[in-house]
Amino acid sequence: MRFSMDDVLRYKGKSVVVTGAASGMGEAAARILVDLGATVTALDINATKVAVDRTLTIDLRDRSNIEEVAASIDGPIDGLFSCAGLPGPPFSEWDTILVNFVGARHLAEQLVPKMSKGSAISAISSSAAMGWQGHRKVITELLETEGFDAAVEWLTANEKKWSWSGYAYSKYITDAWVSWWYPELASKGIRINCINPGPTETAMMPAFQDFATKEVVDQSVGPVGRYSTAEEQAWPLVCLGSPRFSYVGGTVLWTDGGWEGAMTMDRHQATWTDTADREMSKNS
Ligand SMILES: NC(=O)c1ccc[n+]([C@@H]2O[C@H](COP(=O)([O-])OP(=O)(O)OC[C@H]3O[C@@H](n4cnc5c(N)ncnc54)[C@H](O)[C@@H]3O)[C@@H](O)[C@H]2O)c1
């Protein structure tokens, strides 16, 4: 079959929503999507510099704000790129789990009824999610909650199970979420996937290095031997959301310069993963 290289990813004239569009990977994704001819609605708590079609302020910690913003976006929506996030300290563990998972999930659930057949949700998780499959029990308890308030209720009642790191827990659960939700979304013709980035040069990086130390962050650099750029994460994310990837659903794309593969094959060591695994295992 022959195809034209013009609009090869099929975004021309498509309507997409990008969260976290004010900075880093979300900003890079919004810029790429504008260049590819999509109509972009940018959502963030801060203002974006990208020349998108519409910008809306959203606070992903706030249920009613999420619902108001979602209600103001018309369908059909062909793509949701869920890029907003917090790194943990200096932000609270609560804000981190709310923005990274609870609010992101609530927004996606509000927008799904407006999403077209053939559309996709593409989220950003992290290579920090490595090994999530070994902790299904504690993850599933939160996945089973219905809606924002029920999730907050579970988090309040089970603070010890996740508050050792709202960031790590939010990433374990995001990897699980795409597999959990896809069977339901597939029946509507909607895909969901996520990328698992390794260390990336964005505004978030100093927070990781201050909190965990640079030495520990550097343990997550894969065989590629360097941090990635925001664009190097945005391109795989935009590709995942393209209808060209129509048979890719409920899965995780490791955008980590080969780190997870090297870890799996004992070709690399990262000691922090033992600590994370131990904390998750207390409840798994
Ligand atoms: N930078 C890294 O090394 C790295 C590695 C792995 C995963 N990630 C993940 O990538 C995603 C993007 O992060 P980034 O590195 O581009 O960081 P970034 O700080 O550059 O961008 C995050 C964006 O989220 C927005 N945001 C924060 N709180 C919000 C709220 N309450 N409501 C709405 N928007 C809010 C910020 O304003 C910002 O524009 C995050 O989920 C992050 O956890 C980052």
CSV table of C-alpha atoms and ligand atoms in Angstrom, one decimal:
chain,number,residue,atom,x,y,z
A,1,MET,CA,0.0,0.0,0.0
A,2,ARG,CA,1.3,3.5,-0.9
A,3,PHE,CA,0.9,6.4,1.5
A,4,SER,CA,1.8,10.1,1.4
A,5,MET,CA,4.5,11.4,3.8
A,6,ASP,CA,2.4,14.6,4.1
A,7,ASP,CA,0.5,14.3,7.4
A,8,VAL,CA,2.1,10.9,8.0
A,9,LEU,CA,1.0,10.8,11.7
A,10,ARG,CA,-2.5,11.9,10.7
A,11,TYR,CA,-2.9,14.9,13.1
A,12,LYS,CA,-3.9,17.5,10.5
A,13,GLY,CA,-7.3,19.0,11.5
A,14,LYS,CA,-7.5,16.8,14.6
A,15,SER,CA,-8.6,18.2,17.9
A,16,VAL,CA,-6.2,17.4,20.8
A,17,VAL,CA,-5.9,18.3,24.5
A,18,VAL,CA,-2.5,18.6,26.2
A,19,THR,CA,-2.1,19.0,29.9
A,20,GLY,CA,1.2,20.3,31.3
A,21,ALA,CA,1.6,22.4,28.2
A,22,ALA,CA,3.4,25.3,30.0
A,23,SER,CA,6.7,23.4,30.4
A,24,GLY,CA,8.9,20.5,29.6
A,25,MET,CA,7.5,17.5,27.8
A,26,GLY,CA,3.9,18.8,27.6
A,27,GLU,CA,5.2,22.1,26.1
A,28,ALA,CA,7.3,20.2,23.6
A,29,ALA,CA,4.3,17.9,22.7
A,30,ALA,CA,2.0,20.9,22.2
A,31,ARG,CA,4.5,22.5,19.9
A,32,ILE,CA,5.0,19.4,17.8
A,33,LEU,CA,1.2,18.9,17.6
A,34,VAL,CA,0.7,22.5,16.4
A,35,ASP,CA,3.4,21.9,13.8
A,36,LEU,CA,1.7,18.7,12.7
A,37,GLY,CA,-1.5,20.7,12.0
A,38,ALA,CA,-3.6,19.7,15.0
A,39,THR,CA,-6.0,22.1,16.8
A,40,VAL,CA,-4.5,22.2,20.3
A,41,THR,CA,-6.2,23.0,23.6
A,42,ALA,CA,-3.5,23.5,26.2
A,43,LEU,CA,-4.3,23.0,29.9
A,44,ASP,CA,-2.0,23.9,32.7
A,45,ILE,CA,-1.9,25.7,36.1
A,46,ASN,CA,0.6,28.1,34.5
A,47,ALA,CA,0.5,30.0,31.1
A,48,THR,CA,1.9,28.3,28.0
A,49,LYS,CA,4.2,30.0,25.5
A,50,VAL,CA,3.1,27.8,22.7
A,51,ALA,CA,0.9,29.4,20.0
A,52,VAL,CA,-2.0,26.9,20.5
A,53,ASP,CA,-5.6,27.4,19.5
A,54,ARG,CA,-7.0,27.6,23.1
A,55,THR,CA,-5.4,27.8,26.5
A,56,LEU,CA,-7.3,27.0,29.7
A,57,THR,CA,-6.1,27.2,33.3
A,58,ILE,CA,-6.6,24.0,35.2
A,59,ASP,CA,-5.6,22.9,38.7
A,60,LEU,CA,-5.5,19.1,38.6
A,61,ARG,CA,-5.8,19.0,42.5
A,62,ASP,CA,-9.3,20.5,42.3
A,63,ARG,CA,-12.2,18.2,41.3
A,64,SER,CA,-14.8,20.9,40.5
A,65,ASN,CA,-12.2,22.9,38.5
A,66,ILE,CA,-11.4,19.8,36.4
A,67,GLU,CA,-15.1,19.3,35.8
A,68,GLU,CA,-15.6,22.9,34.8
A,69,VAL,CA,-12.7,22.9,32.4
A,70,ALA,CA,-13.7,19.5,30.9
A,71,ALA,CA,-17.2,20.8,30.3
A,72,SER,CA,-15.9,23.8,28.4
A,73,ILE,CA,-14.1,21.6,25.8
A,74,ASP,CA,-16.2,20.6,22.9
A,75,GLY,CA,-15.9,17.2,21.2
A,76,PRO,CA,-15.0,15.4,19.2
A,77,ILE,CA,-11.6,15.1,20.8
A,78,ASP,CA,-9.1,13.0,18.9
A,79,GLY,CA,-6.3,12.9,21.5
A,80,LEU,CA,-5.6,13.6,25.1
A,81,PHE,CA,-1.9,14.0,26.1
A,82,SER,CA,-1.6,13.8,29.9
A,83,CYS,CA,1.7,15.4,30.6
A,84,ALA,CA,1.2,17.6,33.8
A,85,GLY,CA,3.0,16.4,36.9
A,86,LEU,CA,4.8,17.2,40.1
A,87,PRO,CA,8.1,15.7,41.3
A,88,GLY,CA,7.3,15.2,45.0
A,89,PRO,CA,9.4,17.4,47.3
A,90,PRO,CA,9.4,20.4,47.5
A,91,PHE,CA,5.7,19.8,46.7
A,92,SER,CA,3.7,17.8,49.2
A,93,GLU,CA,3.1,14.1,48.7
A,94,TRP,CA,-0.6,14.9,48.6
A,95,ASP,CA,-0.3,17.4,45.8
A,96,THR,CA,1.9,15.0,43.9
A,97,ILE,CA,-0.5,12.1,44.0
A,98,LEU,CA,-3.4,14.3,43.2
A,99,VAL,CA,-1.9,15.9,40.1
A,100,ASN,CA,0.0,12.9,38.8
A,101,PHE,CA,-2.8,10.4,39.1
A,102,VAL,CA,-6.1,11.3,40.8
A,103,GLY,CA,-6.6,14.6,38.8
A,104,ALA,CA,-5.2,13.2,35.6
A,105,ARG,CA,-7.6,10.2,35.8
A,106,HIS,CA,-10.5,12.4,36.6
A,107,LEU,CA,-9.9,14.7,33.6
A,108,ALA,CA,-9.5,11.7,31.3
A,109,GLU,CA,-12.8,10.2,32.6
A,110,GLN,CA,-14.6,13.5,32.0
A,111,LEU,CA,-13.3,13.8,28.5
A,112,VAL,CA,-13.8,10.2,27.3
A,113,PRO,CA,-17.5,10.7,26.4
A,114,LYS,CA,-16.4,13.4,24.0
A,115,MET,CA,-13.5,11.3,22.5
A,116,SER,CA,-13.9,10.0,18.9
A,117,LYS,CA,-13.6,6.4,17.7
A,118,GLY,CA,-9.9,6.0,16.8
A,119,SER,CA,-8.7,8.5,19.4
A,120,ALA,CA,-6.1,7.9,22.1
A,121,ILE,CA,-5.1,8.9,25.6
A,122,SER,CA,-1.3,9.1,25.9
A,123,ALA,CA,0.1,9.7,29.4
A,124,ILE,CA,3.5,10.2,30.9
A,125,SER,CA,4.6,7.9,33.7
A,126,SER,CA,8.3,7.3,34.5
A,127,SER,CA,11.0,4.8,34.5
A,128,ALA,CA,10.5,5.0,38.3
A,129,ALA,CA,7.6,2.6,37.7
A,130,MET,CA,9.9,-0.3,37.0
A,131,GLY,CA,8.6,-3.4,38.7
A,132,TRP,CA,5.0,-2.2,39.1
A,133,GLN,CA,3.7,-5.6,38.2
A,134,GLY,CA,5.0,-7.0,41.5
A,135,HIS,CA,2.8,-4.6,43.4
A,136,ARG,CA,-0.6,-5.1,41.9
A,137,LYS,CA,-2.6,-5.6,45.1
A,138,VAL,CA,-1.9,-2.1,46.6
A,139,ILE,CA,-2.2,-0.5,43.2
A,140,THR,CA,-5.5,-2.1,42.4
A,141,GLU,CA,-7.1,-0.9,45.6
A,142,LEU,CA,-6.8,2.7,44.3
A,143,LEU,CA,-7.6,1.8,40.7
A,144,GLU,CA,-10.9,0.3,41.9
A,145,THR,CA,-12.1,3.6,43.4
A,146,GLU,CA,-14.7,5.3,41.3
A,147,GLY,CA,-14.0,9.0,40.8
A,148,PHE,CA,-12.0,11.8,42.4
A,149,ASP,CA,-13.6,11.8,45.9
A,150,ALA,CA,-13.5,8.0,46.3
A,151,ALA,CA,-9.8,8.1,45.4
A,152,VAL,CA,-9.2,10.9,48.0
A,153,GLU,CA,-11.1,8.8,50.5
A,154,TRP,CA,-8.8,5.7,49.8
A,155,LEU,CA,-5.7,7.8,50.0
A,156,THR,CA,-6.8,9.3,53.3
A,157,ALA,CA,-7.6,5.9,54.8
A,158,ASN,CA,-4.4,4.3,53.5
A,159,GLU,CA,-1.8,7.0,53.8
A,160,LYS,CA,0.9,4.6,54.9
A,161,LYS,CA,0.6,2.6,51.8
A,162,TRP,CA,1.6,5.4,49.4
A,163,SER,CA,2.9,8.5,51.2
A,164,TRP,CA,6.5,7.1,51.5
A,165,SER,CA,6.6,8.6,48.0
A,166,GLY,CA,3.5,10.1,46.3
A,167,TYR,CA,5.7,10.4,43.2
A,168,ALA,CA,6.8,6.7,43.0
A,169,TYR,CA,3.3,5.4,43.8
A,170,SER,CA,1.8,7.7,41.2
A,171,LYS,CA,4.1,6.3,38.5
A,172,TYR,CA,3.6,2.6,39.5
A,173,ILE,CA,-0.2,3.2,39.3
A,174,THR,CA,0.0,5.1,36.0
A,175,ASP,CA,1.7,2.1,34.3
A,176,ALA,CA,-1.0,-0.2,35.8
A,177,TRP,CA,-3.8,2.3,34.9
A,178,VAL,CA,-3.3,2.0,31.1
A,179,SER,CA,-3.6,-1.8,31.2
A,180,TRP,CA,-6.5,-1.6,33.7
A,181,TRP,CA,-8.6,0.8,31.7
A,182,TYR,CA,-7.8,-0.2,28.1
A,183,PRO,CA,-10.2,-3.3,28.0
A,184,GLU,CA,-13.1,-0.9,28.7
A,185,LEU,CA,-11.9,1.9,26.4
A,186,ALA,CA,-11.2,-0.5,23.5
A,187,SER,CA,-14.9,-1.2,23.2
A,188,LYS,CA,-15.4,2.5,22.5
A,189,GLY,CA,-12.5,2.5,19.9
A,190,ILE,CA,-10.3,4.5,22.2
A,191,ARG,CA,-6.7,3.6,23.1
A,192,ILE,CA,-4.7,4.4,26.2
A,193,ASN,CA,-0.9,4.0,26.6
A,194,CYS,CA,1.9,5.7,28.5
A,195,ILE,CA,5.6,6.4,28.1
A,196,ASN,CA,8.2,5.8,30.9
A,197,PRO,CA,10.8,8.5,30.5
A,198,GLY,CA,14.3,8.3,32.1
A,199,PRO,CA,16.0,11.5,33.5
A,200,THR,CA,15.1,14.4,31.3
A,201,GLU,CA,16.3,18.0,31.2
A,202,THR,CA,13.2,19.9,32.2
A,203,ALA,CA,12.2,22.3,34.9
A,204,MET,CA,11.4,19.3,37.1
A,205,MET,CA,15.0,18.0,37.1
A,206,PRO,CA,16.5,20.2,39.8
A,207,ALA,CA,13.8,19.0,42.2
A,208,PHE,CA,14.8,15.4,41.6
A,209,GLN,CA,18.5,16.2,42.1
A,210,ASP,CA,17.9,18.2,45.3
A,211,PHE,CA,15.7,15.6,46.8
A,212,ALA,CA,17.2,12.3,45.7
A,213,THR,CA,20.8,13.6,44.9
A,214,LYS,CA,22.3,13.8,41.4
A,215,GLU,CA,24.1,10.5,42.0
A,216,VAL,CA,20.8,8.7,42.5
A,217,VAL,CA,19.2,10.3,39.5
A,218,ASP,CA,22.2,9.4,37.4
A,219,GLN,CA,21.7,5.7,38.3
A,220,SER,CA,18.6,5.9,36.0
A,221,VAL,CA,20.5,6.9,32.9
A,222,GLY,CA,20.5,4.0,30.5
A,223,PRO,CA,23.2,2.8,28.1
A,224,VAL,CA,22.5,5.9,26.0
A,225,GLY,CA,24.7,7.6,28.6
A,226,ARG,CA,22.9,11.0,29.0
A,227,TYR,CA,19.7,12.7,30.1
A,228,SER,CA,17.0,13.1,27.4
A,229,THR,CA,15.5,16.3,26.1
A,230,ALA,CA,11.9,17.2,26.4
A,231,GLU,CA,11.5,16.8,22.6
A,232,GLU,CA,13.0,13.3,22.8
A,233,GLN,CA,10.1,12.4,25.1
A,234,ALA,CA,7.4,14.3,23.3
A,235,TRP,CA,8.0,12.7,19.9
A,236,PRO,CA,7.4,9.1,21.1
A,237,LEU,CA,4.4,10.4,23.0
A,238,VAL,CA,2.9,12.0,19.9
A,239,CYS,CA,3.6,8.9,17.9
A,240,LEU,CA,1.8,6.7,20.5
A,241,GLY,CA,-1.2,8.9,20.2
A,242,SER,CA,-1.3,8.8,16.4
A,243,PRO,CA,-3.8,6.6,14.6
A,244,ARG,CA,-0.8,5.0,12.9
A,245,PHE,CA,-0.4,3.2,16.2
A,246,SER,CA,-3.9,1.8,16.1
A,247,TYR,CA,-2.9,-1.7,17.3
A,248,VAL,CA,-1.0,-0.4,20.3
A,249,GLY,CA,-3.2,-0.3,23.4
A,250,GLY,CA,-2.9,-0.7,27.2
A,251,THR,CA,0.8,-0.6,27.2
A,252,VAL,CA,4.0,1.1,28.3
A,253,LEU,CA,6.7,2.5,26.0
A,254,TRP,CA,10.0,2.7,27.8
A,255,THR,CA,11.6,6.0,26.7
A,256,ASP,CA,14.6,5.6,29.0
A,257,GLY,CA,17.7,5.1,26.8
A,258,GLY,CA,17.7,1.4,27.4
A,259,TRP,CA,17.8,1.6,31.2
A,260,GLU,CA,15.0,-0.9,32.0
A,261,GLY,CA,16.3,-3.5,29.6
A,262,ALA,CA,19.8,-3.2,31.0
A,263,MET,CA,18.4,-3.4,34.6
A,264,THR,CA,16.3,-6.5,33.7
A,265,MET,CA,19.4,-8.2,32.2
A,266,ASP,CA,21.6,-7.3,35.1
A,267,ARG,CA,23.7,-5.1,32.9
A,268,HIS,CA,23.2,-2.0,35.1
A,269,GLN,CA,22.6,-1.3,38.8
A,270,ALA,CA,20.4,1.3,40.5
A,271,THR,CA,20.3,0.8,44.2
A,272,TRP,CA,17.3,3.1,44.8
A,273,THR,CA,15.0,0.6,43.1
A,274,ASP,CA,15.6,-1.9,46.0
A,275,THR,CA,14.3,0.8,48.5
A,276,ALA,CA,11.2,1.6,46.3
A,277,ASP,CA,10.5,-2.1,45.8
A,278,ARG,CA,10.7,-2.7,49.6
A,279,GLU,CA,8.3,0.1,50.4
A,280,MET,CA,5.8,-1.1,47.9
A,281,SER,CA,6.2,-4.7,49.0
A,282,LYS,CA,5.1,-3.8,52.6
A,283,ASN,CA,1.5,-3.7,51.2
A,284,SER,CA,1.6,-5.8,48.1
B,1,LIG,N1,11.9,15.4,34.0
B,1,LIG,C1,12.2,14.1,34.2
B,1,LIG,O1,13.3,13.7,34.5
B,1,LIG,C2,11.0,13.1,34.2
B,1,LIG,C3,11.4,11.7,34.2
B,1,LIG,C4,10.3,10.8,34.2
B,1,LIG,C5,9.0,11.2,34.2
B,1,LIG,N2,8.7,12.6,34.2
B,1,LIG,C6,7.3,13.0,34.1
B,1,LIG,O2,7.1,13.7,32.9
B,1,LIG,C7,5.9,14.5,33.1
B,1,LIG,C8,6.2,15.9,32.6
B,1,LIG,O3,7.2,16.5,33.5
B,1,LIG,P1,8.3,17.5,33.0
B,1,LIG,O4,9.6,16.9,33.2
B,1,LIG,O5,8.0,18.0,31.6
B,1,LIG,O6,8.2,18.7,34.1
B,1,LIG,P2,7.8,20.2,34.0
B,1,LIG,O7,7.9,20.7,35.5
B,1,LIG,O8,8.6,20.9,33.0
B,1,LIG,O9,6.3,20.2,33.5
B,1,LIG,C9,5.2,19.9,34.4
B,1,LIG,C10,4.0,20.7,34.1
B,1,LIG,O10,2.9,20.3,34.9
B,1,LIG,C11,2.2,21.5,35.3
B,1,LIG,N3,1.5,21.3,36.6
B,1,LIG,C12,2.0,21.2,37.8
B,1,LIG,N4,1.0,21.2,38.7
B,1,LIG,C13,-0.2,21.3,38.1
B,1,LIG,C14,-1.5,21.3,38.5
B,1,LIG,N5,-1.9,21.3,39.8
B,1,LIG,N6,-2.5,21.4,37.5
B,1,LIG,C15,-2.1,21.5,36.2
B,1,LIG,N7,-0.9,21.5,35.8
B,1,LIG,C16,0.1,21.4,36.7
B,1,LIG,C17,3.3,22.5,35.5
B,1,LIG,O11,2.8,23.9,35.5
B,1,LIG,C18,4.2,22.2,34.3
B,1,LIG,O12,3.8,22.9,33.1
B,1,LIG,C19,5.6,14.4,34.6
B,1,LIG,O13,4.5,13.5,34.8
B,1,LIG,C20,6.9,13.9,35.2
B,1,LIG,O14,6.6,13.2,36.4
B,1,LIG,C21,9.7,13.5,34.2
